[in-house]
Each structure stands twice: as C-alpha cells, then as structure tokens.
CSV table of N, CA and C in Angstrom, one decimal:
chain,number,residue,atom,x,y,z
A,1,MET,N,0.7,-1.3,-0.1
A,1,MET,CA,0.1,0.1,-0.2
A,1,MET,C,1.0,1.3,0.1
A,2,ASN,N,2.2,1.2,0.7
A,2,ASN,CA,2.8,2.2,0.9
A,2,ASN,C,3.8,2.6,-0.6
A,3,PHE,N,4.0,1.9,-1.3
A,3,PHE,CA,4.3,1.6,-2.8
A,3,PHE,C,3.3,2.7,-3.4
A,4,ILE,N,2.3,2.2,-3.6
A,4,ILE,CA,1.0,2.9,-4.4
A,4,ILE,C,1.1,4.1,-4.1
A,5,LYS,N,1.1,4.5,-2.6
A,5,LYS,CA,0.8,5.9,-2.1
A,5,LYS,C,2.2,6.8,-2.9
A,6,GLN,N,3.3,6.1,-2.7
A,6,GLN,CA,4.6,6.7,-3.1
A,6,GLN,C,4.8,7.0,-4.7
A,7,SER,N,4.4,6.0,-5.6
A,7,SER,CA,3.9,6.1,-6.9
A,7,SER,C,2.9,7.0,-7.4
A,8,ARG,N,2.0,7.2,-6.6
A,8,ARG,CA,1.1,8.2,-6.8
A,8,ARG,C,1.6,9.6,-6.5
A,9,LYS,N,2.3,9.8,-5.7
A,9,LYS,CA,3.2,11.0,-5.4
A,9,LYS,C,4.1,11.4,-6.2
A,10,ILE,N,4.8,10.5,-6.8
A,10,ILE,CA,5.9,10.6,-7.7
A,10,ILE,C,5.5,11.0,-9.3
A,11,LEU,N,4.3,10.2,-9.5
A,11,LEU,CA,3.5,10.6,-10.6
A,11,LEU,C,2.9,11.6,-10.7
A,12,THR,N,2.4,12.1,-9.6
A,12,THR,CA,1.8,13.5,-9.7
A,12,THR,C,2.7,14.8,-9.7
A,13,THR,N,3.8,14.6,-8.9
A,13,THR,CA,4.7,15.5,-9.2
A,13,THR,C,5.3,15.6,-10.8
A,14,PHE,N,5.5,14.1,-11.2
A,14,PHE,CA,6.2,14.5,-12.7
A,14,PHE,C,5.2,14.9,-13.7
A,15,VAL,N,3.9,14.6,-13.7
A,15,VAL,CA,2.9,15.3,-14.6
A,15,VAL,C,2.9,16.9,-14.7
A,16,LEU,N,3.0,16.9,-13.1
A,16,LEU,CA,3.0,18.5,-13.1
A,16,LEU,C,4.0,19.3,-13.5
A,17,ILE,N,5.3,18.8,-13.4
A,17,ILE,CA,6.5,19.4,-13.8
A,17,ILE,C,6.6,19.0,-15.2
A,18,THR,N,6.1,18.2,-15.7
A,18,THR,CA,6.3,18.1,-17.4
A,18,THR,C,4.8,19.0,-18.2
A,19,VAL,N,4.1,19.2,-17.5
A,19,VAL,CA,3.0,19.8,-18.3
A,19,VAL,C,3.4,21.6,-18.0
A,20,LEU,N,4.1,21.9,-16.9
A,20,LEU,CA,4.2,23.3,-16.8
A,20,LEU,C,5.5,23.8,-17.3
A,21,MET,N,6.5,22.6,-17.6
A,21,MET,CA,7.9,22.8,-18.7
A,21,MET,C,7.3,22.8,-20.2
A,22,ILE,N,6.7,21.9,-20.6
A,22,ILE,CA,6.3,22.1,-22.1
A,22,ILE,C,5.3,23.1,-22.2
A,23,THR,N,4.5,23.7,-21.6
A,23,THR,CA,3.5,24.6,-21.9
A,23,THR,C,4.1,26.0,-21.7
A,24,THR,N,5.2,26.3,-20.6
A,24,THR,CA,5.9,27.5,-20.6
A,24,THR,C,7.0,27.7,-21.6
A,25,ALA,N,7.4,26.5,-22.2
A,25,ALA,CA,8.4,26.7,-23.2
A,25,ALA,C,7.4,26.7,-24.6
A,26,CYS,N,6.2,26.4,-24.8
A,26,CYS,CA,5.4,26.9,-25.8
A,26,CYS,C,4.9,28.3,-25.5
A,27,ALA,N,4.9,29.0,-24.6
A,27,ALA,CA,4.4,30.2,-24.5
A,27,ALA,C,5.1,31.3,-24.9
A,28,SER,N,4.7,32.5,-25.4
A,28,SER,CA,5.4,33.8,-25.3
A,28,SER,C,5.7,34.1,-24.0
A,29,GLY,N,6.9,34.6,-23.8
A,29,GLY,CA,7.2,34.9,-22.3
A,29,GLY,C,7.8,36.3,-22.4
A,30,THR,N,7.7,37.2,-23.2
A,30,THR,CA,8.5,38.4,-23.7
A,30,THR,C,7.7,39.4,-22.7
A,31,VAL,N,8.1,39.9,-21.9
A,31,VAL,CA,7.5,41.0,-20.6
A,31,VAL,C,8.3,42.4,-21.0
A,32,THR,N,7.2,43.3,-21.3
A,32,THR,CA,8.0,44.7,-21.8
A,32,THR,C,7.9,45.6,-20.4
A,33,GLN,N,8.8,46.6,-20.4
A,33,GLN,CA,9.1,47.3,-19.4
A,33,GLN,C,7.9,48.3,-18.8
A,34,SER,N,6.9,48.3,-19.7
A,34,SER,CA,5.4,48.8,-19.4
A,34,SER,C,4.8,48.1,-18.5
A,35,ASP,N,4.7,46.5,-18.8
A,35,ASP,CA,4.1,45.5,-18.0
A,35,ASP,C,4.6,45.4,-16.6
A,36,ARG,N,6.1,45.8,-16.4
A,36,ARG,CA,6.4,45.7,-15.1
A,36,ARG,C,6.3,47.1,-14.3
A,37,THR,N,5.9,48.1,-14.7
A,37,THR,CA,5.5,49.6,-14.2
A,37,THR,C,4.1,49.9,-13.8
A,38,THR,N,3.4,48.5,-14.4
A,38,THR,CA,1.9,49.3,-14.3
A,38,THR,C,1.5,49.4,-12.8
A,39,ALA,N,0.7,50.2,-12.5
A,39,ALA,CA,0.4,50.1,-11.0
A,39,ALA,C,-1.0,49.3,-10.7
A,40,PRO,N,-0.8,48.7,-9.6
A,40,PRO,CA,-1.9,47.5,-9.4
A,40,PRO,C,-3.4,48.3,-9.1
A,41,PRO,N,-4.2,47.8,-9.5
A,41,PRO,CA,-5.8,48.4,-9.4
A,41,PRO,C,-6.3,48.5,-8.1
A,42,ALA,N,-7.1,49.5,-7.9
A,42,ALA,CA,-7.5,49.8,-6.7
A,42,ALA,C,-8.4,48.6,-6.5
A,43,ILE,N,-8.6,47.9,-5.2
A,43,ILE,CA,-9.8,47.0,-4.9
A,43,ILE,C,-10.7,47.8,-3.9
A,44,GLY,N,-11.9,47.9,-4.1
A,44,GLY,CA,-12.5,48.4,-3.0
A,44,GLY,C,-13.1,47.4,-2.3
A,45,ARG,N,-13.7,48.1,-1.2
A,45,ARG,CA,-13.9,46.8,-0.1
A,45,ARG,C,-15.2,46.1,-0.7
A,46,ASN,N,-15.9,46.2,-1.3
A,46,ASN,CA,-17.1,45.4,-1.9
A,46,ASN,C,-16.4,44.4,-3.1
A,47,VAL,N,-15.4,44.1,-3.4
A,47,VAL,CA,-15.3,43.2,-4.2
A,47,VAL,C,-14.9,41.8,-3.4
A,48,ALA,N,-15.7,40.8,-4.0
A,48,ALA,CA,-15.5,39.6,-3.5
A,48,ALA,C,-14.5,38.9,-3.8
A,49,TYR,N,-13.8,38.1,-2.9
A,49,TYR,CA,-12.7,37.3,-3.6
A,49,TYR,C,-12.5,36.9,-5.0
A,50,SER,N,-13.8,36.1,-5.5
A,50,SER,CA,-13.7,35.8,-6.4
A,50,SER,C,-13.6,36.4,-7.6
A,51,GLU,N,-13.9,37.9,-7.3
A,51,GLU,CA,-14.1,38.9,-8.4
A,51,GLU,C,-12.3,39.3,-8.7
A,52,LEU,N,-11.4,39.1,-7.7
A,52,LEU,CA,-10.2,39.8,-7.8
A,52,LEU,C,-9.5,39.3,-9.1
A,53,GLU,N,-8.6,40.2,-9.8
A,53,GLU,CA,-8.2,39.6,-10.9
A,53,GLU,C,-6.7,38.8,-11.0
A,54,ARG,N,-6.5,37.6,-11.8
A,54,ARG,CA,-5.4,36.8,-11.4
A,54,ARG,C,-3.9,37.6,-11.7
A,55,GLY,N,-4.1,38.7,-12.2
A,55,GLY,CA,-2.8,39.5,-12.3
A,55,GLY,C,-3.0,41.2,-12.7
A,56,ASN,N,-2.1,41.9,-12.1
A,56,ASN,CA,-2.3,43.0,-12.0
A,56,ASN,C,-1.5,43.8,-13.4
A,57,THR,N,-1.1,42.9,-14.4
A,57,THR,CA,-0.6,43.2,-15.7
A,57,THR,C,-1.4,42.3,-16.6
A,58,PRO,N,-1.3,42.6,-17.9
A,58,PRO,CA,-1.9,41.6,-18.8
A,58,PRO,C,-1.2,40.2,-19.1
A,59,THR,N,0.1,40.5,-18.7
A,59,THR,CA,1.2,39.3,-18.8
A,59,THR,C,0.7,38.2,-17.4
A,60,GLY,N,0.9,39.0,-16.6
A,60,GLY,CA,0.6,38.2,-15.2
A,60,GLY,C,-0.4,37.7,-15.2
A,61,GLN,N,-2.1,38.3,-15.7
A,61,GLN,CA,-3.3,37.6,-15.7
A,61,GLN,C,-3.3,36.4,-16.8
A,62,SER,N,-2.6,36.6,-17.7
A,62,SER,CA,-2.4,35.4,-18.6
A,62,SER,C,-1.7,34.2,-17.9
A,63,PHE,N,-0.8,34.5,-17.2
A,63,PHE,CA,-0.1,33.4,-16.4
A,63,PHE,C,-0.7,32.7,-15.7
A,64,GLY,N,-1.3,33.7,-14.8
A,64,GLY,CA,-2.3,33.2,-13.4
A,64,GLY,C,-3.4,32.1,-13.9
A,65,ASN,N,-4.1,32.5,-15.3
A,65,ASN,CA,-5.2,31.9,-15.8
A,65,ASN,C,-4.6,30.7,-16.2
A,66,TRP,N,-3.2,30.6,-16.8
A,66,TRP,CA,-2.5,29.1,-17.4
A,66,TRP,C,-2.7,28.3,-16.1
A,67,VAL,N,-1.9,28.9,-15.3
A,67,VAL,CA,-1.6,28.0,-14.1
A,67,VAL,C,-2.7,27.5,-13.7
A,68,VAL,N,-3.9,28.1,-13.4
A,68,VAL,CA,-5.0,27.6,-12.7
A,68,VAL,C,-5.8,26.4,-13.8
A,69,GLN,N,-5.7,26.7,-15.0
A,69,GLN,CA,-5.9,25.9,-16.1
A,69,GLN,C,-5.4,24.6,-16.2
A,70,THR,N,-4.0,24.8,-16.3
A,70,THR,CA,-3.0,23.6,-16.5
A,70,THR,C,-2.8,22.9,-15.5
A,71,SER,N,-3.4,23.1,-14.3
A,71,SER,CA,-2.7,22.6,-12.8
A,71,SER,C,-3.8,20.9,-12.5
A,72,ARG,N,-4.5,20.7,-13.5
A,72,ARG,CA,-5.0,19.9,-13.4
A,72,ARG,C,-6.0,19.4,-12.1
A,73,GLY,N,-6.3,20.4,-11.3
A,73,GLY,CA,-6.8,20.6,-10.1
A,73,GLY,C,-6.4,20.7,-8.8
A,74,LEU,N,-5.1,20.7,-9.2
A,74,LEU,CA,-4.1,21.0,-8.3
A,74,LEU,C,-4.1,22.8,-7.4
A,75,VAL,N,-4.5,23.5,-8.3
A,75,VAL,CA,-4.5,24.7,-7.8
A,75,VAL,C,-5.8,25.4,-8.1
A,76,GLN,N,-6.1,25.8,-7.0
A,76,GLN,CA,-7.9,26.0,-7.3
A,76,GLN,C,-7.9,27.9,-7.8
A,77,ASP,N,-6.7,28.5,-7.3
A,77,ASP,CA,-6.8,30.0,-7.6
A,77,ASP,C,-5.3,30.4,-7.5
A,78,ALA,N,-4.7,31.5,-8.8
A,78,ALA,CA,-3.6,31.9,-8.8
A,78,ALA,C,-3.5,33.2,-9.0
A,79,TYR,N,-2.7,34.4,-8.5
A,79,TYR,CA,-2.7,35.4,-8.8
A,79,TYR,C,-1.1,36.0,-9.3
A,80,VAL,N,-1.0,36.7,-9.9
A,80,VAL,CA,0.6,37.5,-10.2
A,80,VAL,C,0.7,38.9,-9.7
A,81,ARG,N,1.3,39.5,-9.2
A,81,ARG,CA,1.6,40.6,-8.7
A,81,ARG,C,2.9,41.3,-9.3
A,82,ASP,N,2.8,42.4,-9.7
A,82,ASP,CA,4.1,43.2,-10.6
A,82,ASP,C,5.2,42.1,-11.1
A,83,ASN,N,4.6,41.1,-11.8
A,83,ASN,CA,5.3,40.3,-12.6
A,83,ASN,C,6.5,39.3,-11.6
A,84,ASN,N,6.4,39.5,-10.4
A,84,ASN,CA,7.5,38.9,-9.8
A,84,ASN,C,7.1,38.2,-8.5
A,85,LYS,N,5.8,38.0,-8.2
A,85,LYS,CA,5.0,37.4,-7.0
A,85,LYS,C,3.9,36.7,-7.5
A,86,LEU,N,3.9,35.3,-7.5
A,86,LEU,CA,2.9,34.1,-7.7
A,86,LEU,C,2.2,34.0,-6.4
A,87,GLY,N,1.2,33.9,-6.3
A,87,GLY,CA,0.4,33.3,-4.8
A,87,GLY,C,-0.4,32.2,-5.8
A,88,VAL,N,-0.5,31.1,-5.0
A,88,VAL,CA,-1.3,29.9,-5.4
A,88,VAL,C,-2.2,29.5,-4.2
A,89,VAL,N,-3.5,29.4,-4.4
A,89,VAL,CA,-4.4,28.4,-3.5
A,89,VAL,C,-4.3,26.8,-4.1
A,90,ILE,N,-4.0,26.0,-3.1
A,90,ILE,CA,-4.0,24.7,-3.7
A,90,ILE,C,-5.2,24.0,-3.1
A,91,SER,N,-5.3,22.8,-3.5
A,91,SER,CA,-6.7,22.0,-3.7
A,91,SER,C,-6.5,21.0,-2.4
A,92,PRO,N,-7.4,20.7,-1.7
A,92,PRO,CA,-7.5,19.9,-0.7
A,92,PRO,C,-6.7,18.7,-1.3
A,93,GLN,N,-6.6,18.1,-2.1
A,93,GLN,CA,-6.1,16.9,-2.8
A,93,GLN,C,-4.5,16.9,-2.7
A,94,VAL,N,-3.7,18.0,-2.6
A,94,VAL,CA,-2.4,18.1,-2.4
A,94,VAL,C,-2.0,17.5,-1.3
A,95,ARG,N,-1.3,17.2,-1.3
A,95,ARG,CA,-0.7,16.3,0.3
A,95,ARG,C,0.5,17.2,0.5
A,96,PRO,N,0.6,17.2,2.3
A,96,PRO,CA,2.0,18.1,2.6
A,96,PRO,C,3.4,17.9,1.9
A,97,ASN,N,3.3,16.5,1.5
A,97,ASN,CA,4.6,16.4,1.3
A,97,ASN,C,4.5,16.5,-0.4
A,98,GLU,N,3.6,16.9,-0.9
A,98,GLU,CA,3.6,17.5,-2.6
A,98,GLU,C,3.8,19.0,-2.7
A,99,VAL,N,3.6,19.9,-1.5
A,99,VAL,CA,3.9,21.2,-1.5
A,99,VAL,C,4.8,21.9,-2.0
A,100,LYS,N,6.1,21.3,-1.7
A,100,LYS,CA,7.5,21.7,-2.0
A,100,LYS,C,7.7,21.5,-3.5
A,101,PRO,N,7.7,20.1,-3.9
A,101,PRO,CA,7.7,19.9,-5.5
A,101,PRO,C,6.9,21.0,-6.3
A,102,LEU,N,5.6,21.1,-5.9
A,102,LEU,CA,4.6,22.1,-6.7
A,102,LEU,C,5.2,23.4,-6.6
A,103,ALA,N,5.7,23.9,-5.5
A,103,ALA,CA,6.1,25.1,-5.7
A,103,ALA,C,7.6,25.2,-6.8
A,104,LYS,N,8.2,24.4,-6.7
A,104,LYS,CA,9.3,24.2,-7.3
A,104,LYS,C,9.0,24.4,-8.6
A,105,SER,N,8.1,23.6,-8.9
A,105,SER,CA,7.7,23.6,-10.5
A,105,SER,C,7.2,24.7,-10.8
A,106,LEU,N,6.2,25.5,-10.3
A,106,LEU,CA,5.6,26.8,-10.1
A,106,LEU,C,6.9,27.8,-10.4
A,107,ALA,N,8.0,27.7,-9.6
A,107,ALA,CA,8.8,28.7,-9.7
A,107,ALA,C,9.6,28.5,-11.2
A,108,GLN,N,9.7,27.3,-11.5
A,108,GLN,CA,10.3,26.7,-12.6
A,108,GLN,C,9.6,27.8,-14.0
A,109,GLY,N,8.5,27.2,-14.0
A,109,GLY,CA,7.7,27.9,-15.1
A,109,GLY,C,7.5,29.1,-14.9
A,110,PHE,N,7.2,29.7,-13.7
A,110,PHE,CA,7.1,31.2,-13.5
A,110,PHE,C,8.6,32.0,-14.2
A,111,ARG,N,9.8,31.4,-13.6
A,111,ARG,CA,11.0,31.9,-14.3
A,111,ARG,C,11.1,32.0,-15.6
A,112,LYS,N,10.4,31.3,-16.4
A,112,LYS,CA,10.5,31.2,-17.8
A,112,LYS,C,9.8,32.0,-18.4
A,113,ASN,N,8.6,32.4,-18.0
A,113,ASN,CA,7.6,33.5,-18.7
A,113,ASN,C,8.4,34.8,-18.0
A,114,PHE,N,9.0,35.1,-16.9
A,114,PHE,CA,9.5,36.4,-16.2
A,114,PHE,C,10.9,36.4,-16.0
A,115,PRO,N,11.7,36.0,-17.1
A,115,PRO,CA,13.1,35.9,-16.8
A,115,PRO,C,14.0,37.1,-16.3
A,116,GLU,N,15.1,36.8,-15.8
A,116,GLU,CA,16.0,37.8,-15.3
A,116,GLU,C,15.8,38.7,-14.2
A,117,GLN,N,14.7,38.1,-13.2
A,117,GLN,CA,14.5,38.8,-12.0
A,117,GLN,C,14.3,37.7,-10.9
A,118,ASN,N,14.4,38.3,-9.6
A,118,ASN,CA,14.2,37.7,-8.5
A,118,ASN,C,12.4,37.4,-8.3
A,119,LEU,N,12.1,36.4,-8.2
A,119,LEU,CA,10.6,36.2,-8.0
A,119,LEU,C,10.3,35.2,-6.8
A,120,THR,N,9.0,35.2,-6.3
A,120,THR,CA,8.7,34.7,-5.3
A,120,THR,C,7.1,33.9,-5.3
A,121,VAL,N,7.0,32.8,-5.2
A,121,VAL,CA,6.3,31.8,-5.2
A,121,VAL,C,5.5,31.8,-3.6
A,122,LEU,N,4.2,32.3,-3.4
A,122,LEU,CA,3.2,31.9,-2.2
A,122,LEU,C,2.6,30.9,-2.6
A,123,VAL,N,2.3,30.1,-1.2
A,123,VAL,CA,1.7,28.8,-1.7
A,123,VAL,C,0.5,28.8,-0.4
A,124,TYR,N,-0.6,29.0,-0.7
A,124,TYR,CA,-1.8,29.0,0.1
A,124,TYR,C,-2.5,27.8,0.3
A,125,GLY,N,-2.8,27.3,1.5
A,125,GLY,CA,-3.5,26.4,1.6
A,125,GLY,C,-4.7,26.5,1.3
A,126,PRO,N,-5.6,25.3,1.3
A,126,PRO,CA,-7.4,25.8,0.6
A,126,PRO,C,-7.9,26.8,1.7
A,127,ASP,N,-7.6,26.9,2.8
A,127,ASP,CA,-8.1,27.8,3.9
A,127,ASP,C,-7.6,28.8,3.6
A,128,LYS,N,-6.7,29.3,2.5
A,128,LYS,CA,-6.3,30.5,2.2
A,128,LYS,C,-4.9,31.3,3.3
A,129,LYS,N,-4.4,30.1,3.9
A,129,LYS,CA,-3.7,30.6,4.9
A,129,LYS,C,-2.3,30.3,4.4
A,130,LEU,N,-1.2,30.9,4.5
A,130,LEU,CA,0.1,30.7,3.7
A,130,LEU,C,0.6,30.0,4.3
A,131,ILE,N,1.3,28.7,3.6
A,131,ILE,CA,1.8,27.3,3.9
A,131,ILE,C,3.4,27.3,3.6
A,132,LEU,N,3.8,28.1,2.6
A,132,LEU,CA,5.1,27.9,2.0
A,132,LEU,C,5.3,29.3,1.1
A,133,THR,N,6.6,29.5,1.3
A,133,THR,CA,7.4,30.6,0.2
A,133,THR,C,8.5,30.3,-0.2
A,134,ALA,N,8.5,30.0,-1.6
A,134,ALA,CA,9.7,30.0,-2.2
A,134,ALA,C,10.2,30.9,-3.0
A,135,LYS,N,11.4,31.6,-2.8
A,135,LYS,CA,11.9,32.6,-3.2
A,135,LYS,C,13.4,32.3,-4.4
A,136,TYR,N,12.9,32.7,-5.6
A,136,TYR,CA,14.1,32.5,-6.6
A,136,TYR,C,15.0,33.6,-6.8
A,137,ASN,N,16.2,33.3,-6.8
A,137,ASN,CA,17.0,34.4,-7.1
A,137,ASN,C,17.7,33.9,-8.5
A,138,SER,N,17.5,35.2,-9.0
A,138,SER,CA,18.1,34.9,-10.5
A,138,SER,C,19.4,35.0,-10.7
A,139,GLN,N,20.1,35.4,-9.8
A,139,GLN,CA,21.5,35.3,-9.9
A,139,GLN,C,22.2,34.3,-9.7
A,140,THR,N,21.9,33.4,-8.8
A,140,THR,CA,22.7,32.3,-8.1
A,140,THR,C,21.5,30.9,-8.9
A,141,ASN,N,20.6,31.4,-9.3
A,141,ASN,CA,19.6,30.2,-9.9
A,141,ASN,C,19.4,29.2,-8.9
A,142,GLN,N,19.0,29.4,-7.8
A,142,GLN,CA,18.7,28.9,-6.4
A,142,GLN,C,17.1,29.5,-6.1
A,143,ILE,N,16.5,28.4,-5.3
A,143,ILE,CA,15.1,28.7,-4.6
A,143,ILE,C,15.4,28.4,-3.1
A,144,GLN,N,14.9,29.4,-2.0
A,144,GLN,CA,15.1,29.0,-0.8
A,144,GLN,C,13.6,29.1,-0.6
A,145,TYR,N,13.4,28.3,0.4
A,145,TYR,CA,12.2,27.8,0.8
A,145,TYR,C,11.7,28.4,2.5
A,146,SER,N,10.9,28.9,2.6
A,146,SER,CA,10.8,29.3,4.1
A,146,SER,C,9.2,29.4,4.5
C-alpha cells in the first residue's frame, strides 16, 4: 500500500512538472518594461474574493489563468503581482509532502515567463493561509524555501 502512495506522489509531481515545462516552453514569455511598471488596480471593500484579478498586468493575468487551467485541479486559484510574485491556493487533494515539489515546479514555470528577475512563489492552503514561500534568486539560480 505504501508503494502505491509513493508512486502516486511521484507520478503527480512528474506530470505537473512536465505540463509546466512543456507549456511554458511553448508560451510567449516576453515582458515589456510597461508591464513591469503598471500600478496595481484599486480594489474596493465591496469586491468579493472571486472577483479579484489573476494578475495586475496583462502578462500576469495570462500566467495566473494558465496556472489554474493547467494544474489539473491541484491549484484552485492563482494571482500574479508586479510580474515577480505568484500566489497560488492549492486544493485539498495536494498532500503536505507534495507542496514543496509543486512550489518548485511553479517557480520554474514562472521563471521562464518572467526571466532575469528575482521571483517569489507564495503557496496558500485551501483555507487561504500561507503555508510555504519559495524565493528564486536569478543570480544564483537557487530557490530558498521558508
């Protein structure tokens, strides 16, 4: 039984990494300077959570939509802010030991779409509480988790 659980975990991680790598390689990842300097929209108090944008730039909006659509149910919601911060709300089906590999996959895909800058991936649980932060350093090409 333990072998089946281990195999499922490895297969899920592999599938997500493969999907992220293939689709980000095919996506256009050009980011203009105007995308980086766009001010975030003002969000009023009467805006419901489901009405928030997935990105505060067109490129960020597209990437946030893409993450949710290609995650095969692992990511319930995603948002991109300032083209260097990705926040994702994971679904209950993601096991605790799968969170770090998922964050790494997301950071790799995020890096391909927003190159040459330091990036942050914030992973939130289904209850929308922060459970993991992955910071990618573009100079060292390393990811730090906290």
